[in-house]
Amino acid sequence: MANTNQHPGYRLDDLITPDISESPTPDRERIYAPAFKGAFIVALLSTSGFLSSMSTGLLTTSIPRMSVELSVRPQESYWPTSVYGLTSGACLLLAGAIADVVGSKRIFLAGSFLMAVFVLASGLANAGNQLVGFRALQGIANAMCLPTTVSLLTGSVPPGRRRNIGVGCAGLAQPLGFSVGLVMGGVFMETVGWRVGWYIVSGILFFIVPAGAYLLPSDDLTLAEPASWKALRTKIDWVGVGIACSCLATLALGLLQISASESSPGNPSVVAPLAISGALMPTFVYWMGYAQRRGWPVLIPNELWRQLPFTGICVIVLLSYAVLNTLELFTTLFFQNVQALDALQSSLRLLPSVIVGMICNICTGTFIHRIRPLYLVLGSSVLCAGAPLLMAIIDPAWPYWYAAFPAQLLLPLSVDVLFCVGVLVTSEMFPENTQALAGAVFNTCSQMGSAIGLAVLGVIADRVTEGSHYEDKAGPEALGKGYSAGFWACFAFMVCTCVVAVASMRTLKKVGVKQD
């Protein structure tokens, strides 16, 4: 095989094979954890993702009351949620690239500790600007944990059913944590207060640090060469990382400005960051080719984007996460603002999606090696498209069981299946010594999808509400019109997901097959 110290040493055939289930054997023998210890590692990594997402779920349910208590202006109430995705999405590729050189265990433990600190600080915040700042720092810590979770999982658990189930558990953790956060946020608000949930999440995160130090494999056993300042300087495409992070940060900032109630698509605060991001995209592509021709380290070789399965997976992840996060938020708002339910009642109505998500992830991890990815992704996307369709045609006077309940059953199917497929496809396409970067690419797509979904679909809903014939634009009738438009847009996104899946995944063979 070609040299594995840096991307330019690879031939395209080494990066991507026509049949992923028959990937070439690595140059060096990988020592995996025993089955029992591997199960604990999967549980630890899944718990980290669960708690991170749970904090966002707690915030989503509690932000109306938190805004009043912390004196957050209504037009700024979206920032505590949005800034987390901005900083996380902008730093993922940087964290993944560094982890592949320094060691995933070191970065994961540091990120977990910082996450615990900033979650606790968010729970102790006494002003809105403090909450926004701590959430931004929490997003950076999350960017250190997400890509290293993929690297640590693939480095600890051998290919085959055990890894597939492990990936399924890790995939379950994020949407499950968010959903549980939504439910528990309503419970805490109606009982002991919103701060208690943050204290609980922080306490468990602090426990993850010593547990991870004991359980996770040493970086010295997994790195291709010992970590050093020289390796940090020479093995990372710092220019590419800088361009990519700047592009993602300005894109996310522009989308967040669109989400602001006082901003319009023509506002300079929206146009400027989007224009900068648009200019950086071709710059990134040019730099990748330029650096590769000179044999320098390359962040993501341009050849990868010419492979339909890889590009298709990235697009599908982006669209699916856009739908998931927007649909969860709009459904919660529909229950509270249109059907006049309190936070606890609306949260309880989200529980069916939690249960279905758990079952779906376990089943996907168990059977993914037997079914072609196209059938899994296309089938789950078609079913998931029923969720926004049902919410789009719902009558607020209907009982919960008529449309909202079946919508909750269908909601998690696409993302829960896609996480398993996407992580396995992405990790098997990237070289063994860049697994953290592979995880960063996958999670960057999901983070950007969430930001794009909330911005674009939020603007659609707001414009329809403002254009409705109802005089009271904050009334349930006007808001219901906006939410309905958002649900129809989510349905259109899912239709696009199905089209992309058929176009890009037809040649993709089975993934997650045990390699002897």
C-alpha angles and dihedrals in degrees: 000000000000124000111287101199095096140004099256089064092067129094114217091247089059092054099044130019125195089238111040092192088067099052115162118266113260118254094242131042114260116217109213128198118261114265095256094049091042090058090055091049091052090049091050095049092045091050090054092054091042093055094045091053092042090061089056090049091051089052094048092056096038102041096096092058094036090054091056094045095045095040095243113168114239093243090054098046092098093060100079089058099037100045090060091060091043096056094037095050093045094052103041098091091045092051093046094050093049093046092056089058103032098034133272094239093057093048093044094051092046090049092048092051093048090046091055091049096049095043088054090047090051089054090051095045116130099186138040095244090054091053092049092049095048091047090052090053090046088057090056090050090049089053088058092053105042102061094037090054089063092046094047092046095050090044095051103038122054121235114274137059095331092056092043092054090045091053089047091054091048089049092049092051098069103049090034091052091049092049093046088049090054092051097042091044089062091046094049093046091054094045126019100003135266097275094067093069091056091050091053093049091048093049093054091046090055088055091054092066099065091035091053092046088058101039107035119086117258116263089230089067096049105038119094088224133005116282113257141154089252092055090047090054099042107031098055127075094229094174091051091046091051093049093046095047092046091049093050094043094052092044092052091045092052091049091049090052089053087053091057112101093227096048127088129195089254095052113116089232087062101036097049099057093040091051091049091048091049091052093049094055097070088037089059092050091049092049093050091056094042094050093044093053089055095047094247124142111282124203099208117358113231089232090072092064090055089062107092096209093055096043091043093052091051092050093045092049090050094050096042095050090046089057096042098053095040093046093050091050096044092046091053091048091047091055093048105033101032105028092033095230121155123245094263095050093047091048093053090054089063094059097092090064089054092054094044090048092055093050093044095052094048092048093046092051091049099048105024093102090059099051130059113250092237092062092046096048097040094045095048092045093052091051093044090053086068091068098066090036091058092045090048093057096037120126111219088225093059119105116255092253095060101068114336094061097051088043089058090050092054099038102085099041100092100045095040092053093039094054092060094044095042097048093047094046094045095045092048092049093053122070118263094252094054100053093123089055089050089054090047092054092050094046093044089059091050094047093048089047091056092049094046092046095050091046102043098036091041091055091049092052093046094049093050091048092050091047095049119111092239114110095213103066091184093052124107094253096055093041090048090057090053094047090049090055089049091052091051090051090051088053090053090051090054091050088054089050090056092049093050091048093054093045098047109028104048093102096042113113128206118304132204093042115155113255116215 
